[in-house]
Coordinates of C-alpha atoms in Angstrom, one line a residue:
M1 CA 75.6 108.6 131.1
K2 CA 73.5 106.6 134.0
K3 CA 70.4 107.7 132.1
H4 CA 71.7 105.6 128.9
I5 CA 72.5 102.5 130.8
K6 CA 69.1 102.4 132.6
L7 CA 67.6 103.0 129.4
E8 CA 69.5 100.0 127.7
W9 CA 68.5 97.9 130.9
V10 CA 64.8 98.7 130.3
Y11 CA 65.1 98.0 126.6
I12 CA 66.9 94.5 127.3
A13 CA 63.8 93.6 130.1
V14 CA 61.2 94.3 127.4
L15 CA 63.2 92.6 124.7
V16 CA 63.0 89.4 126.7
I17 CA 59.7 90.0 127.8
S18 CA 58.3 90.4 124.4
L19 CA 60.5 87.5 123.5
I20 CA 58.7 85.2 126.3
L21 CA 55.4 86.6 125.5
S22 CA 55.6 85.9 121.9
I23 CA 56.8 82.6 122.1
V24 CA 53.9 81.6 124.4
T25 CA 51.4 83.1 122.4
G26 CA 52.7 81.7 119.3
V27 CA 52.9 77.9 121.0
Q28 CA 49.3 78.7 122.5
I29 CA 47.7 79.8 119.0
A30 CA 49.6 77.3 117.3
G31 CA 48.1 74.2 119.2
E32 CA 44.6 75.8 119.1
V33 CA 45.2 76.3 115.2
V34 CA 46.8 72.7 115.1
N35 CA 43.3 71.2 116.1
V36 CA 41.6 73.0 112.9
R37 CA 43.8 71.6 110.6
R38 CA 44.0 68.2 112.1
N39 CA 40.2 68.3 111.5
L40 CA 40.8 69.1 108.1
S41 CA 43.3 66.7 107.4
E42 CA 41.1 63.8 108.7
Q43 CA 38.1 65.3 106.4
N44 CA 40.8 65.3 103.4
M45 CA 42.2 62.1 104.3
G46 CA 38.9 59.8 102.6
M47 CA 39.5 61.8 99.5
N48 CA 43.1 61.4 99.1
A49 CA 42.9 57.8 99.9
F50 CA 40.4 57.2 97.1
V51 CA 42.5 59.0 94.7
Y52 CA 45.5 57.1 95.5
G53 CA 43.5 53.7 94.9
K54 CA 42.2 54.7 91.6
Y55 CA 46.0 55.7 90.7
I56 CA 47.2 52.0 92.0
D57 CA 44.2 50.6 90.0
S58 CA 45.3 52.3 87.1
Y59 CA 48.7 51.2 87.0
L60 CA 47.5 47.5 87.8
T61 CA 44.7 47.4 85.6
N62 CA 46.9 49.1 81.9
R63 CA 49.0 46.0 82.6
V64 CA 46.1 43.4 82.6
E65 CA 44.8 45.1 79.4
L66 CA 48.4 44.7 77.9
L67 CA 48.5 41.2 78.7
N68 CA 45.3 40.8 77.3
T69 CA 46.2 42.2 74.2
M70 CA 49.3 39.8 74.2
A71 CA 47.0 37.1 74.4
D72 CA 44.8 38.1 71.4
C73 CA 48.0 38.6 69.2
I74 CA 49.5 35.2 70.1
A75 CA 45.8 33.6 69.6
Q76 CA 45.3 35.3 66.0
L77 CA 48.8 33.9 64.9
R78 CA 48.6 30.8 63.0
S79 CA 52.1 29.7 63.6
T80 CA 53.6 27.9 66.7
D81 CA 57.1 28.2 66.0
P82 CA 58.1 29.3 69.6
D83 CA 60.3 32.1 67.7
D84 CA 57.5 34.0 66.4
L85 CA 55.5 33.6 69.6
H86 CA 58.5 34.9 71.5
T87 CA 58.5 38.0 69.1
V88 CA 55.0 38.9 70.5
L89 CA 56.6 38.5 74.0
V90 CA 59.4 41.2 73.7
G91 CA 57.7 43.4 72.0
Q92 CA 56.7 45.0 75.4
N93 CA 58.4 47.1 77.8
E94 CA 56.0 47.2 81.2
F95 CA 57.1 43.9 82.6
S96 CA 60.0 42.8 84.4
R97 CA 59.8 39.3 82.6
I98 CA 57.3 37.8 80.8
C99 CA 57.2 33.9 79.1
L100 CA 54.3 31.4 77.6
L101 CA 53.2 28.2 79.4
N102 CA 51.3 25.3 77.9
N103 CA 48.3 24.2 79.9
E104 CA 51.0 21.8 82.0
G105 CA 52.8 24.9 82.9
K106 CA 55.6 23.8 80.7
K107 CA 57.4 26.7 79.3
I108 CA 56.9 27.4 75.6
C109 CA 59.2 30.2 75.3
G110 CA 60.3 33.0 77.7
A111 CA 62.3 33.2 80.7
N112 CA 62.8 33.2 84.8
Y113 CA 59.6 31.0 85.4
E114 CA 58.9 26.9 85.6
V115 CA 56.2 25.3 87.3
D116 CA 55.4 21.7 87.4
N117 CA 51.8 21.7 87.2
L118 CA 49.4 24.7 86.3
K119 CA 46.6 22.7 86.9
D120 CA 47.6 22.6 90.7
K121 CA 46.9 26.7 91.0
P122 CA 43.9 27.9 92.4
F123 CA 43.1 30.1 89.7
Y124 CA 43.4 27.1 86.6
D125 CA 39.7 27.0 86.4
T126 CA 39.5 30.5 86.2
L127 CA 42.2 30.2 83.3
M128 CA 40.8 27.5 81.5
Q129 CA 37.2 29.6 81.3
G130 CA 39.2 32.7 79.4
K131 CA 39.5 35.1 82.4
N132 CA 42.5 36.7 83.4
V133 CA 44.1 36.7 87.0
A134 CA 46.8 38.0 89.2
A135 CA 48.7 35.8 91.9
P136 CA 47.4 36.1 95.5
S137 CA 50.6 36.4 96.7
I138 CA 53.8 37.5 96.3
E139 CA 55.8 34.8 94.1
V140 CA 59.8 33.7 93.5
D141 CA 61.0 33.5 90.5
T142 CA 64.1 31.2 89.6
D143 CA 66.5 34.3 89.8
D144 CA 65.2 34.3 93.7
K145 CA 63.2 37.9 93.0
E146 CA 59.8 38.6 94.4
V147 CA 57.3 39.4 91.4
L148 CA 53.9 40.3 91.9
R149 CA 53.0 38.0 88.7
F150 CA 49.7 38.3 86.5
Y151 CA 47.9 35.2 84.0
A152 CA 46.2 36.0 80.8
P153 CA 44.7 32.9 78.8
V154 CA 45.2 32.4 75.2
Q155 CA 42.3 31.0 73.5
K156 CA 41.7 29.4 70.2
N157 CA 37.9 28.4 69.0
G158 CA 36.7 29.2 72.7
K159 CA 39.0 26.8 74.3
T160 CA 42.2 28.0 76.2
V161 CA 45.5 26.5 74.8
M162 CA 48.2 28.4 76.6
T163 CA 48.5 31.2 79.3
I164 CA 50.9 34.2 79.2
T165 CA 52.5 35.0 82.8
A166 CA 53.9 38.4 83.1
G167 CA 55.5 39.6 86.5
I168 CA 56.3 43.0 88.0
L169 CA 59.4 42.9 90.4
T170 CA 57.9 43.9 94.0
Q171 CA 60.1 46.8 94.0
E172 CA 58.6 48.6 90.9
I173 CA 55.1 48.4 92.7
K174 CA 56.6 49.8 95.8
T175 CA 58.0 52.5 94.0
V176 CA 54.4 53.3 92.7
L177 CA 53.2 52.7 96.2
N178 CA 55.4 55.0 97.7
E179 CA 54.6 57.9 94.9
A180 CA 50.8 57.8 95.7
D181 CA 51.2 57.1 99.3
Y182 CA 49.6 60.2 101.9
K183 CA 52.8 62.7 102.8
G184 CA 53.2 62.4 106.3
D185 CA 53.1 59.3 108.6
G186 CA 50.5 56.8 106.9
A187 CA 51.3 53.8 105.3
L188 CA 49.7 52.2 101.9
C189 CA 49.4 48.4 101.4
I190 CA 47.3 46.2 99.0
V191 CA 45.1 43.1 100.7
N192 CA 43.0 40.7 98.8
G193 CA 39.8 40.2 99.5
L194 CA 40.6 37.5 102.3
G195 CA 42.3 40.3 104.2
D196 CA 45.8 38.5 103.3
Y197 CA 48.6 41.2 102.7
V198 CA 49.8 41.2 99.0
L199 CA 52.2 44.3 99.1
G200 CA 52.9 47.5 101.1
D201 CA 54.9 50.6 100.8
N202 CA 58.1 51.8 103.1
D203 CA 56.2 53.1 105.9
Y204 CA 53.7 49.8 105.8
E205 CA 56.9 47.7 105.8
S206 CA 57.7 49.5 109.5
M207 CA 54.4 50.1 110.9
L208 CA 52.2 47.1 109.9
K209 CA 53.9 44.3 108.5
N210 CA 54.8 42.7 111.9
R211 CA 51.3 42.7 113.1
G212 CA 49.8 39.5 111.7
G213 CA 49.7 38.1 108.1
N214 CA 46.2 39.0 107.8
H215 CA 44.1 42.3 107.9
F216 CA 41.1 41.2 109.6
S217 CA 42.8 38.9 112.1
Y218 CA 45.0 42.0 113.2
L219 CA 41.4 44.0 113.1
N220 CA 40.0 41.8 115.6
S221 CA 42.6 42.2 118.0
C222 CA 42.1 46.0 118.1
Q223 CA 39.4 48.4 119.4
V224 CA 37.3 49.2 116.6
L225 CA 36.1 53.0 117.7
D226 CA 34.6 54.7 114.6
G227 CA 33.3 54.2 110.8
V228 CA 32.0 50.3 110.7
S229 CA 30.7 48.9 113.6
S230 CA 32.6 45.6 113.3
V231 CA 35.4 43.6 111.5
D232 CA 32.7 41.4 110.0
E233 CA 30.7 44.6 108.5
L234 CA 34.2 45.4 107.2
E235 CA 34.5 42.3 105.4
E236 CA 30.8 42.4 103.9
R237 CA 31.7 45.9 102.4
M238 CA 34.8 44.9 101.2
E239 CA 33.3 41.3 99.6
N240 CA 30.8 43.7 97.5
Q241 CA 33.6 46.4 96.5
L242 CA 32.3 49.2 98.6
I243 CA 34.5 51.8 100.1
A244 CA 34.9 51.6 103.6
S245 CA 36.7 53.2 106.8
V246 CA 37.6 52.3 110.0
D247 CA 39.1 54.1 113.1
Y248 CA 40.6 51.7 115.6
Q249 CA 43.3 51.7 118.4
H250 CA 46.0 49.3 118.7
A251 CA 48.8 49.1 121.7
G252 CA 47.3 53.0 122.8
V253 CA 47.9 54.2 119.4
K254 CA 44.6 55.2 117.3
Y255 CA 44.7 54.6 113.7
S256 CA 42.0 55.6 110.8
A257 CA 42.2 53.1 107.6
Q258 CA 40.6 53.9 104.6
Y259 CA 39.5 51.2 102.3
V260 CA 39.3 51.7 98.3
P261 CA 38.5 48.6 95.8
L262 CA 40.7 47.8 92.9
S263 CA 39.4 46.0 89.7
V264 CA 42.3 43.6 89.9
N265 CA 41.3 40.4 91.9
N266 CA 39.1 42.3 94.2
W267 CA 41.9 43.4 96.2
Y268 CA 41.9 46.7 98.3
A269 CA 44.1 49.5 98.7
V270 CA 44.2 50.5 102.4
T271 CA 45.8 54.0 103.6
T272 CA 46.2 53.7 107.3
M273 CA 46.9 56.7 109.2
P274 CA 48.0 57.2 113.1
M275 CA 45.3 59.5 114.1
D276 CA 47.9 61.9 116.4
S277 CA 49.0 63.4 113.2
F278 CA 45.9 65.0 112.2
G279 CA 43.6 65.1 115.1
S280 CA 40.0 64.6 115.5
T281 CA 38.7 67.9 117.2
V282 CA 38.2 71.3 115.9
G283 CA 39.8 74.0 117.7
V284 CA 38.7 77.7 119.0
V285 CA 40.8 79.9 119.7
S286 CA 40.1 80.9 123.8
T287 CA 39.6 84.1 126.0
G288 CA 42.7 83.5 127.8
T289 CA 44.8 82.9 124.7
I290 CA 43.3 86.3 123.3
V291 CA 44.0 88.3 126.4
L292 CA 47.9 86.6 126.2
T293 CA 47.8 87.9 122.5
V294 CA 47.0 91.6 123.6
I295 CA 49.5 91.5 126.4
S296 CA 52.4 90.4 123.9
V297 CA 51.4 92.9 121.5
I298 CA 51.4 96.1 124.1
F299 CA 55.0 95.0 124.9
I300 CA 56.0 94.3 121.5
L301 CA 54.7 98.1 120.7
I302 CA 56.7 99.2 123.6
F303 CA 59.7 97.5 122.2
L304 CA 58.9 98.9 119.0
A305 CA 58.9 102.6 120.4
M306 CA 62.0 101.9 122.2
S307 CA 64.0 100.4 119.3
A308 CA 62.6 103.9 117.2
Y309 CA 64.2 105.8 119.7
I310 CA 67.1 103.9 120.1
M311 CA 68.0 103.7 116.3
V312 CA 67.1 107.6 115.9
R313 CA 69.8 108.0 118.5
N314 CA 72.3 105.5 116.9
I315 CA 71.6 107.1 113.5
K316 CA 73.1 110.5 115.2
L317 CA 76.1 108.4 116.7
R318 CA 76.4 107.0 113.2
T319 CA 76.5 110.3 111.9
E320 CA 79.1 112.0 114.4
N321 CA 81.3 108.7 113.6
E322 CA 81.0 109.2 110.3
R323 CA 82.1 112.8 110.4
H324 CA 85.1 112.0 112.5
N325 CA 85.6 108.9 109.9
I326 CA 85.9 111.5 107.2
L327 CA 88.1 113.5 109.2
E328 CA 90.4 110.6 110.2
Q329 CA 90.6 109.7 106.2
C330 CA 91.5 113.0 105.4
D331 CA 94.9 113.0 108.1
Q332 CA 95.0 108.9 107.0
S333 CA 94.6 108.2 111.3
V334 CA 93.0 105.7 113.3
S335 CA 91.8 106.3 116.8
F336 CA 92.6 103.7 119.4
Q337 CA 91.8 103.2 123.2
V338 CA 93.7 100.7 125.7
T339 CA 92.0 100.2 129.1
F340 CA 93.9 98.7 131.8
R341 CA 91.2 97.3 134.2
P342 CA 90.3 94.9 132.4
H343 CA 93.5 94.8 129.8
K344 CA 92.1 95.4 126.6
M345 CA 92.6 97.3 123.3
E346 CA 90.2 98.5 120.8
F347 CA 90.7 100.2 117.2
Y348 CA 88.1 102.8 115.8
G349 CA 88.8 103.2 112.2
D350 CA 89.9 102.1 108.9
V351 CA 92.6 99.3 110.6
K352 CA 92.8 97.4 107.3
S353 CA 94.4 100.6 105.7
I354 CA 97.0 100.4 108.0
I355 CA 98.0 96.9 108.4
G356 CA 96.0 95.4 105.4
T357 CA 93.7 93.4 107.3
E358 CA 91.3 93.9 110.2
I359 CA 92.0 93.7 114.1
G360 CA 89.1 92.9 116.6
K361 CA 89.6 94.0 120.0
L362 CA 92.4 92.7 122.0
S363 CA 92.0 91.6 125.4
G364 CA 94.7 90.0 128.2
E365 CA 98.2 89.3 127.1
A366 CA 96.5 89.6 123.2
V367 CA 97.5 93.3 123.5
Y368 CA 100.8 93.1 123.4
D369 CA 100.6 91.2 120.0
I370 CA 100.3 94.7 118.5
Y371 CA 104.0 95.2 119.0
D372 CA 104.4 92.3 116.4
W373 CA 103.8 94.9 113.6
I374 CA 106.4 97.4 114.2
H375 CA 110.0 97.2 112.8
E376 CA 112.6 95.8 114.8
D377 CA 114.8 99.2 115.3
D378 CA 111.6 100.5 116.9
Y379 CA 110.9 97.9 119.4
S380 CA 112.2 100.4 122.4
L381 CA 108.6 101.8 121.9
R382 CA 107.4 98.6 124.2
G383 CA 109.8 100.2 126.8
R384 CA 109.2 103.9 126.3
M385 CA 105.3 103.0 126.7
S386 CA 106.0 101.0 130.2
S387 CA 107.8 104.1 131.2
F388 CA 105.2 106.4 130.3
W389 CA 102.7 104.3 132.0
E390 CA 105.0 104.5 135.3
G391 CA 105.8 108.3 135.0
E392 CA 103.8 111.2 135.3
D393 CA 103.4 112.8 131.8
T394 CA 99.7 112.2 130.5
K395 CA 100.9 112.9 126.7
F396 CA 102.7 110.6 124.6
N397 CA 104.0 111.4 121.2
T398 CA 106.6 109.1 118.9
E399 CA 106.8 107.9 115.5
V400 CA 107.8 104.1 114.5
R401 CA 107.5 102.0 111.3
I402 CA 104.4 99.7 111.0
R403 CA 104.6 96.7 109.0
N404 CA 101.4 95.9 106.8
I405 CA 100.6 92.1 105.6
K406 CA 102.6 92.5 102.7
G407 CA 105.7 93.3 104.7
N408 CA 106.0 96.7 103.6
Y409 CA 106.8 99.7 106.3
R410 CA 105.6 103.1 106.7
W411 CA 106.1 105.9 109.1
Y412 CA 103.8 106.7 111.8
R413 CA 103.1 109.4 114.7
I414 CA 101.3 107.8 117.7
V415 CA 100.0 110.0 119.7
G416 CA 97.8 110.2 123.1
I417 CA 96.5 111.1 126.2
L418 CA 96.7 109.0 129.4
E419 CA 93.4 109.1 132.0
R420 CA 94.1 108.4 135.3
N421 CA 91.6 108.0 138.3
E422 CA 91.2 110.3 141.6
F423 CA 93.9 107.8 143.2
G424 CA 96.7 108.4 140.3
A425 CA 96.1 104.9 139.0
N426 CA 96.0 104.4 135.1
E427 CA 92.6 103.9 133.9
S428 CA 92.7 104.0 129.5
F429 CA 94.6 105.7 126.9
V430 CA 93.0 107.1 124.3
G431 CA 95.2 107.9 120.9
K432 CA 96.0 108.2 117.2
I433 CA 97.8 106.5 114.7
V434 CA 98.8 109.1 111.8
N435 CA 100.4 108.0 108.5
V436 CA 103.2 110.7 108.4
D437 CA 105.6 108.1 105.7
E438 CA 104.9 111.1 102.8
E439 CA 106.0 113.6 105.4
L440 CA 109.5 112.1 106.7
S441 CA 109.9 110.7 103.3
E442 CA 110.0 114.2 101.9
E443 CA 112.3 115.3 104.7
K444 CA 114.4 112.5 104.1
E445 CA 113.9 113.4 100.4
L446 CA 115.1 117.3 101.3
V447 CA 118.3 115.7 103.4
Q448 CA 119.2 113.3 100.4
R449 CA 118.9 116.3 98.2
A450 CA 121.6 117.9 100.2
E451 CA 123.8 115.6 101.2
N452 CA 123.9 113.6 97.8
D453 CA 125.4 113.9 94.3
M454 CA 122.7 115.0 92.2
L455 CA 124.1 112.8 88.7
T456 CA 124.9 109.7 90.8
G457 CA 123.2 109.7 93.7
V458 CA 126.4 108.9 95.8
L459 CA 127.5 111.6 98.5
N460 CA 128.5 115.1 97.9
K461 CA 132.1 116.1 98.3
K462 CA 131.0 118.2 101.8
T463 CA 128.9 115.1 103.2
M464 CA 131.9 112.6 102.3
E465 CA 134.4 114.7 104.6
K466 CA 131.8 114.6 107.8
R467 CA 131.3 111.1 106.9
V468 CA 134.8 110.2 106.9
S469 CA 135.5 112.4 110.1
L470 CA 133.0 110.6 112.1
M471 CA 134.4 107.0 110.9
L472 CA 137.8 108.0 111.8
K473 CA 136.6 109.3 115.2
N474 CA 134.7 106.2 116.1
R475 CA 137.5 103.8 114.0
G476 CA 138.3 102.0 117.7
D477 CA 140.7 99.3 116.5
K478 CA 140.0 99.3 113.2
Y479 CA 141.8 100.4 109.9
V480 CA 140.1 103.2 107.9
I481 CA 141.2 103.1 104.1
F482 CA 140.7 105.8 101.9
Y483 CA 140.7 105.4 98.1
M484 CA 140.8 108.2 95.6
V485 CA 139.4 107.1 91.9
D486 CA 140.3 109.1 88.8
L487 CA 139.0 108.3 85.6
D488 CA 141.9 107.9 82.5
N489 CA 141.2 109.4 79.3
F490 CA 137.8 111.3 80.5
K491 CA 138.6 114.5 78.9
N492 CA 138.7 112.6 75.4
V493 CA 134.8 111.0 76.1
N494 CA 133.9 114.6 76.5
D495 CA 135.9 116.0 73.6
T496 CA 135.1 113.2 71.1
L497 CA 131.6 112.0 72.3
G498 CA 130.1 114.6 73.7
H499 CA 129.1 115.5 77.5
I500 CA 126.2 112.8 77.5
Y501 CA 128.6 110.1 77.4
G502 CA 130.8 111.7 79.6
D503 CA 127.8 111.6 82.3
Q504 CA 127.2 108.5 81.5
A505 CA 130.8 107.5 82.3
I506 CA 130.4 109.4 85.1
V507 CA 127.1 107.4 86.3
E508 CA 128.6 103.9 85.5
T509 CA 131.8 104.6 87.6
A510 CA 129.5 105.3 90.4
Q511 CA 127.5 102.2 89.7
C512 CA 130.8 100.2 89.7
L513 CA 131.9 101.5 93.2
N514 CA 128.6 100.7 94.6
K515 CA 128.8 97.0 93.5
V516 CA 132.6 96.8 95.0
F517 CA 131.6 98.3 98.3
A518 CA 129.0 97.3 101.1
N519 CA 126.3 99.6 102.5
Q520 CA 127.9 100.8 105.0
D521 CA 131.0 102.2 103.3
C522 CA 131.1 105.6 102.2
I523 CA 131.1 106.3 98.6
G524 CA 131.1 110.2 97.1
R525 CA 132.1 112.2 94.1
L526 CA 134.5 114.8 95.1
G527 CA 134.1 116.6 91.8
G528 CA 134.5 116.1 87.8
D529 CA 135.5 112.3 87.5
E530 CA 136.8 112.1 90.8
F531 CA 135.5 109.6 93.4
A532 CA 136.2 108.7 96.8
V533 CA 135.4 105.6 98.7
C534 CA 136.3 105.1 102.8
V535 CA 135.7 101.7 104.1
S536 CA 136.3 100.9 107.9
Y537 CA 138.1 97.6 108.0
Q538 CA 139.4 95.0 111.0
A539 CA 143.0 93.7 109.8
F540 CA 144.8 91.7 112.2
D541 CA 148.3 92.3 110.4
E542 CA 149.7 94.2 107.7
Q543 CA 149.8 91.6 105.3
G544 CA 146.0 91.0 105.6
L545 CA 145.5 94.9 105.4
L546 CA 147.2 95.2 101.6
E547 CA 145.5 91.7 100.7
F548 CA 142.1 93.8 101.7
I549 CA 143.5 97.1 99.7
G550 CA 144.5 95.2 96.7
K551 CA 141.7 93.2 96.1
K552 CA 139.3 95.9 96.4
A553 CA 141.2 98.0 93.9
Q554 CA 141.4 95.5 91.4
E555 CA 138.1 95.0 91.4
I556 CA 137.8 98.5 90.8
C557 CA 140.0 98.9 87.8
A558 CA 138.6 95.9 86.3
G559 CA 135.1 97.4 86.8
N560 CA 136.2 100.7 85.1
R561 CA 137.7 99.5 81.8
R562 CA 135.1 100.3 79.3
T563 CA 134.7 101.9 75.7
Y564 CA 132.1 104.3 74.6
T565 CA 131.1 105.0 71.0
D566 CA 129.0 106.8 68.8
N567 CA 129.5 104.6 65.9
A568 CA 131.6 107.0 64.3
A569 CA 134.5 107.3 66.8
S570 CA 135.4 105.2 70.2
V571 CA 136.9 106.1 73.3
S572 CA 138.4 103.5 75.9
I573 CA 138.7 104.7 79.9
T574 CA 140.3 103.3 82.7
S575 CA 140.8 104.4 86.3
S576 CA 144.2 105.0 88.4
I577 CA 143.4 104.8 92.1
G578 CA 145.4 106.1 94.8
V579 CA 145.2 104.7 98.8
A580 CA 145.9 106.1 102.2
Y581 CA 144.8 104.5 105.3
A582 CA 144.8 105.9 108.9
P583 CA 146.0 105.6 111.7
D584 CA 149.3 104.7 109.9
M585 CA 149.1 107.7 107.4
G586 CA 146.9 110.2 109.6
D587 CA 143.8 110.9 111.2
S588 CA 142.1 113.5 109.6
F589 CA 140.2 113.4 106.4
T590 CA 142.5 116.2 105.3
E591 CA 145.5 114.0 105.9
L592 CA 144.1 110.9 104.3
Y593 CA 142.8 113.3 101.1
T594 CA 146.1 114.9 100.6
Q595 CA 147.9 111.3 101.1
A596 CA 145.3 109.7 98.6
D597 CA 145.6 112.1 95.7
C598 CA 149.5 112.1 95.9
A599 CA 149.3 108.4 95.4
L600 CA 146.6 108.6 92.6
Y601 CA 148.9 111.1 90.5
Y602 CA 151.7 108.3 91.0
S603 CA 149.5 105.6 89.6
K604 CA 148.8 108.0 86.6
A605 CA 152.7 109.1 86.4
N606 CA 153.3 105.1 86.1
G607 CA 150.8 104.1 83.0
K608 CA 147.5 104.5 84.4
D609 CA 144.9 101.7 85.0
Q610 CA 146.8 100.9 88.5
Y611 CA 146.6 101.3 92.0
H612 CA 149.2 102.6 94.7
I613 CA 149.3 102.6 98.1
Y614 CA 150.9 106.0 99.4
S615 CA 154.5 106.0 101.0
P616 CA 156.6 109.3 102.2
K617 CA 158.6 109.0 99.1
D618 CA 155.6 109.8 96.9
D619 CA 155.7 113.2 98.0
N620 CA 159.0 114.1 95.8

């Protein structure tokens, strides 16, 4: 036993060391591998930024081309009716709102846009030259919603005669930016050729929005680290619609930004990423990490070897336990152990088969909760166990009824051996709970067969005599009332209808008596159609006694008025009753039986279907 304990402690120590080394090694390797991953992330960022920029450019260009197509359609219309023009506008679903303006900026058709003088717009001359433009900044429509607006000229005979203006809600464009954004801690935004921010995604809103309204001004306040040599060089590359990149530092945080030109308004898509999120150096696994890894592998191998040994040992123990469980299932038993210091109780086996639910390890006062499953008539078990703990015996054996979660009780035998230390103090009690319900049921069935009438289930004459004698012996100050019940015309039932109907009459008479009297009363069949009932009753005076006797007798007479028929003949029966009671009329079964039988014949001789209480004059 001591060797096993030492082995288990060594196993735990190896496990702890292996875990610590594995964690340290994992962190070390992860840190060095992360550097490699960071370098790859930085190399891929430029490619991703280009893809994202082209995705956004395609989104905006498609809508500009759609607007140009609509302008050509309107230019080819001969009609100038606003309704006809409106038909062209409503045929699209790419813009949140759209309307047609004259050269003064007045609305011809459409909604959600008003401008006092289109000539005041900085891009008016561009429109008059027949070129489409996008607004350099976000505009607010008449419904107070922010939109990015596009303008397309409608030309006839080489002159701009009208302008289509269409807007996309900024929220829709932000959705596109969020879909195209670099997955991580980066931000994606659009800036115009002057460096002014046009729109940004959700990350841009939190990372860059509050750092100035102009991107170039923001960069001038930062330290340029790599990429372009200066902000001026960046502006020059953007002016020539060239791809650019710049690494810079702001407020102690390093960023890397990639610039991809867009086809609309000479805008740029700018992807910005904190450099800490991907790093800048390629890591190499160090010698120290290799040594640490080797040590970790050695401890892990030791741990695996010990695990294999313990696993084999556990398999042997499990095999033994399975054999033990099979034996317990054969005799429907469960083992348990009670320890006294500390006080706890633990079960081994299928406890659920006994009470219908699992019971874990019980500790302290919870051990006594087990008595809640014992039948109330067997509560003396707790006292007997206490006496056993304090006595000198080491073996315990008793039978109790145990309840399952459905409320049903079964008989179980509890056997066990008490173990004491060298000082005589209780150490543990190891025992078994064995199902003996079937065994005891068979014993009870044998007893019942010996004591009860086979046809009716009530007591036979021999058992009735014993029970009545016991009631007379233990009556105290109570009366013991003895009823003799005999069926009237019973012979006619057998002779006319047959013994099947006769047996039915006997059985139904027993059932009648069981309904009239309580379970603690004695009901028996003395032979043939003759029955007896013995009742213990507390009466304060003779009048109360006589009223009780009469009430029960009348219930018997009423319950036994029955007619039997086989569809060819019918026979009616009743019952005659004779009554005697102790102590006034005797103190033995023979005396009460003789006097009640005498009273019974009096009832039959005076018309039947009635009861009579014995009187000495009946002897004549």
